[in-house]
Tab-separated table of C-alpha atoms and ligand atoms in Angstrom:
chain	number	residue	atom	x	y	z
A	1	MET	CA	0.000	0.000	0.000
A	2	TRP	CA	1.442	3.373	-1.031
A	3	LEU	CA	0.720	5.050	2.291
A	4	ASN	CA	2.632	2.348	4.062
A	5	SER	CA	5.681	2.667	1.837
A	6	LEU	CA	5.591	6.453	2.166
A	7	LEU	CA	5.577	6.072	5.929
A	8	HIS	CA	8.408	3.582	5.723
A	9	ARG	CA	10.471	5.949	3.603
A	10	THR	CA	9.819	8.832	5.975
A	11	VAL	CA	11.010	6.774	8.917
A	12	LEU	CA	14.148	5.716	7.058
A	13	THR	CA	14.888	9.306	6.001
A	14	THR	CA	14.451	10.513	9.557
A	15	LEU	CA	16.765	7.811	10.877
A	16	GLY	CA	19.305	8.725	8.204
A	17	LEU	CA	19.177	12.381	9.175
A	18	LEU	CA	19.571	11.537	12.848
A	19	MET	CA	22.674	9.495	12.074
A	20	VAL	CA	24.194	12.240	9.940
A	21	THR	CA	23.494	14.775	12.683
A	22	SER	CA	25.095	12.718	15.421
A	23	VAL	CA	28.178	11.888	13.308
A	24	SER	CA	28.791	15.520	12.402
A	25	ALA	CA	28.204	16.510	16.027
A	26	SER	CA	31.000	14.211	17.181
A	27	VAL	CA	33.374	15.518	14.496
A	28	PHE	CA	32.789	19.179	15.267
A	29	ALA	CA	32.153	18.940	18.995
A	30	GLU	CA	33.804	21.735	20.912
A	31	PRO	CA	34.209	21.814	24.668
A	32	THR	CA	31.435	23.744	26.447
A	33	ALA	CA	32.100	27.397	27.272
A	34	ASP	CA	32.853	26.511	30.926
A	35	ARG	CA	35.258	23.786	29.920
A	36	GLN	CA	36.956	26.138	27.437
A	37	GLN	CA	37.675	28.490	30.352
A	38	GLU	CA	39.148	25.607	32.360
A	39	LEU	CA	41.268	24.544	29.391
A	40	ARG	CA	42.578	28.077	28.912
A	41	HIS	CA	43.476	28.119	32.611
A	42	LEU	CA	45.204	24.745	32.305
A	43	LEU	CA	47.142	25.911	29.248
A	44	LYS	CA	48.436	28.960	31.075
A	45	HIS	CA	49.143	27.401	34.454
A	46	ASP	CA	49.855	23.701	33.875
A	47	CYS	CA	51.321	23.733	30.379
A	48	GLY	CA	52.680	27.186	31.203
A	49	SER	CA	54.662	25.840	34.144
A	50	CYS	CA	57.016	24.255	31.608
A	51	HIS	CA	56.319	26.132	28.393
A	52	GLY	CA	56.090	29.573	30.041
A	53	MET	CA	52.849	31.355	31.007
A	54	THR	CA	52.870	33.131	27.654
A	55	LEU	CA	54.101	29.898	26.008
A	56	LYS	CA	57.346	31.532	24.931
A	57	GLY	CA	59.302	28.601	26.290
A	58	GLY	CA	60.958	27.531	29.519
A	59	LEU	CA	61.827	23.964	30.394
A	60	GLY	CA	59.685	23.066	27.380
A	61	PRO	CA	59.966	24.748	23.964
A	62	ALA	CA	57.933	27.789	22.899
A	63	LEU	CA	54.447	26.880	21.655
A	64	LEU	CA	53.675	30.046	19.700
A	65	PRO	CA	52.136	29.752	16.215
A	66	GLU	CA	55.492	30.477	14.514
A	67	ASN	CA	57.165	27.674	16.487
A	68	LEU	CA	54.482	25.183	15.525
A	69	ALA	CA	53.957	26.219	11.903
A	70	SER	CA	56.024	23.363	10.439
A	71	LYS	CA	54.542	20.698	12.731
A	72	PRO	CA	51.408	18.821	11.652
A	73	ASP	CA	48.364	18.855	13.953
A	74	GLU	CA	48.668	15.101	14.359
A	75	VAL	CA	52.237	15.354	15.738
A	76	LEU	CA	51.216	18.004	18.254
A	77	LYS	CA	48.142	16.023	19.211
A	78	GLN	CA	50.091	12.774	19.720
A	79	THR	CA	52.706	14.670	21.754
A	80	ILE	CA	50.007	15.995	24.085
A	81	ILE	CA	48.205	12.640	24.303
A	82	HIS	CA	51.280	10.478	24.970
A	83	GLY	CA	53.889	12.945	26.159
A	84	ARG	CA	57.459	12.564	24.870
A	85	PRO	CA	59.280	10.063	27.012
A	86	PRO	CA	62.004	10.347	28.171
A	87	THR	CA	61.645	14.169	28.086
A	88	PRO	CA	59.664	15.880	30.882
A	89	MET	CA	56.679	16.371	28.516
A	90	PRO	CA	53.978	14.355	30.333
A	91	PRO	CA	51.064	12.431	28.746
A	92	TRP	CA	47.655	14.111	29.138
A	93	MET	CA	45.579	11.110	28.113
A	94	GLY	CA	43.045	10.485	30.871
A	95	ILE	CA	43.187	14.122	31.977
A	96	LEU	CA	42.095	15.612	28.676
A	97	THR	CA	39.798	14.082	26.082
A	98	GLU	CA	40.825	13.849	22.455
A	99	GLU	CA	38.349	16.594	21.597
A	100	GLU	CA	39.824	18.863	24.237
A	101	ILE	CA	43.310	18.218	22.879
A	102	ASP	CA	42.106	19.035	19.338
A	103	TRP	CA	40.698	22.259	20.689
A	104	LEU	CA	43.957	23.128	22.478
A	105	VAL	CA	45.967	22.472	19.308
A	106	MET	CA	43.594	24.809	17.443
A	107	LEU	CA	44.120	27.436	20.179
A	108	LEU	CA	47.910	27.107	20.006
A	109	ARG	CA	47.837	27.403	16.194
A	110	LYS	CA	45.854	30.606	16.435
A	111	GLY	CA	48.007	31.916	19.288
A	112	ASP	CA	44.701	32.570	21.008
A	113	ILE	CA	45.919	32.136	24.580
A	114	ASP	CA	45.012	35.270	26.476
A	115	ALA	CA	41.213	35.509	26.295
B	1	LIG	C1	56.725	19.004	33.045
B	1	LIG	C2	56.933	19.915	31.956
B	1	LIG	C3	55.883	20.023	30.863
B	1	LIG	C4	54.520	20.221	30.993
B	1	LIG	C5	53.710	20.363	32.269
B	1	LIG	C6	53.996	20.288	29.635
B	1	LIG	N1	55.003	20.137	28.734
B	1	LIG	FE1	54.801	20.117	26.691
B	1	LIG	N2	56.778	19.723	26.490
B	1	LIG	C7	57.697	19.666	27.518
B	1	LIG	C8	59.012	19.394	26.960
B	1	LIG	C9	60.302	19.257	27.748
B	1	LIG	C10	58.840	19.271	25.557
B	1	LIG	C11	59.909	19.001	24.506
B	1	LIG	C12	59.964	17.520	24.235
B	1	LIG	C13	61.066	17.228	23.266
B	1	LIG	O1	62.241	17.492	23.584
B	1	LIG	O2	60.754	16.717	22.187
B	1	LIG	C14	57.420	19.492	25.305
B	1	LIG	C15	56.849	19.474	24.041
B	1	LIG	C16	55.553	19.814	23.764
B	1	LIG	C17	54.983	19.937	22.439
B	1	LIG	C18	55.699	19.677	21.138
B	1	LIG	C19	56.363	20.949	20.711
B	1	LIG	C20	57.175	20.805	19.480
B	1	LIG	O3	57.738	21.830	19.082
B	1	LIG	O4	57.271	19.718	18.914
B	1	LIG	C21	53.701	20.338	22.576
B	1	LIG	C22	52.680	20.607	21.472
B	1	LIG	C23	53.445	20.457	23.992
B	1	LIG	N3	54.578	20.140	24.686
B	1	LIG	C24	52.231	20.854	24.523
B	1	LIG	C25	51.958	20.856	25.879
B	1	LIG	C26	50.650	21.132	26.418
B	1	LIG	C27	49.420	21.494	25.589
B	1	LIG	C28	50.755	21.007	27.764
B	1	LIG	C29	49.643	21.126	28.778
B	1	LIG	C30	48.433	20.364	28.522
B	1	LIG	C31	52.146	20.675	28.065
B	1	LIG	N4	52.842	20.585	26.887
B	1	LIG	C32	52.654	20.504	29.337
B	1	LIG	C33	57.433	19.815	28.873
B	1	LIG	C34	56.171	19.980	29.433
C-alpha cells in the first residue's frame, strides 16, 4: 500500500538524518564554554609551568604559532596525548579528552591564549 511505503520511507529518512546529525556533532564537537575556560586556565598554568605562562618557552619549547607552523596537527596532538618520554613532557591522556586536545591544538595554532 502506497501510504505504508511512504511512511516507511519517511522513517528511514528521519533515521538517516539523525545518524548524519550525530556523526557531524562528534566531528565538530567543541568543549562547552565553561570547559573552554578551564582549558585556557590549564594551558596557562599547567602547560605554562614548563612552556612559560605566555608559552614563549621555559623547560619546554615555545608553543607560539610560529614555532608550531612546520609541525602537523597530528604530531602536536600525539605529543600531548602520549607525552614525549624520556623528556619531561607528560602524557595528558586520561586528563584531557581527544576533543579537548584538538581544541587546544587549534588554540595554540591561532596563538589565542590570552582571552
Ligand atoms: C613538566 C613539563 C611540561 C609540561 C607540564 C607540559 N610540557 Fe609540553 N613539552 C615539555 C618538553 C620538555 C617538551 C619538549 C619535548 C622534546 O624534547 O621533544 C614538550 C613538548 C611539547 C609539544 C611539542 C612541541 C614541538 O615543538 O614539537 C607540545 C605541542 C606540547 N609540549 C604541549 C603541551 C601542552 C598542551 C601542555 C599542557 C596540557 C604541556 N605541553 C605541558 C614539557 C612539558
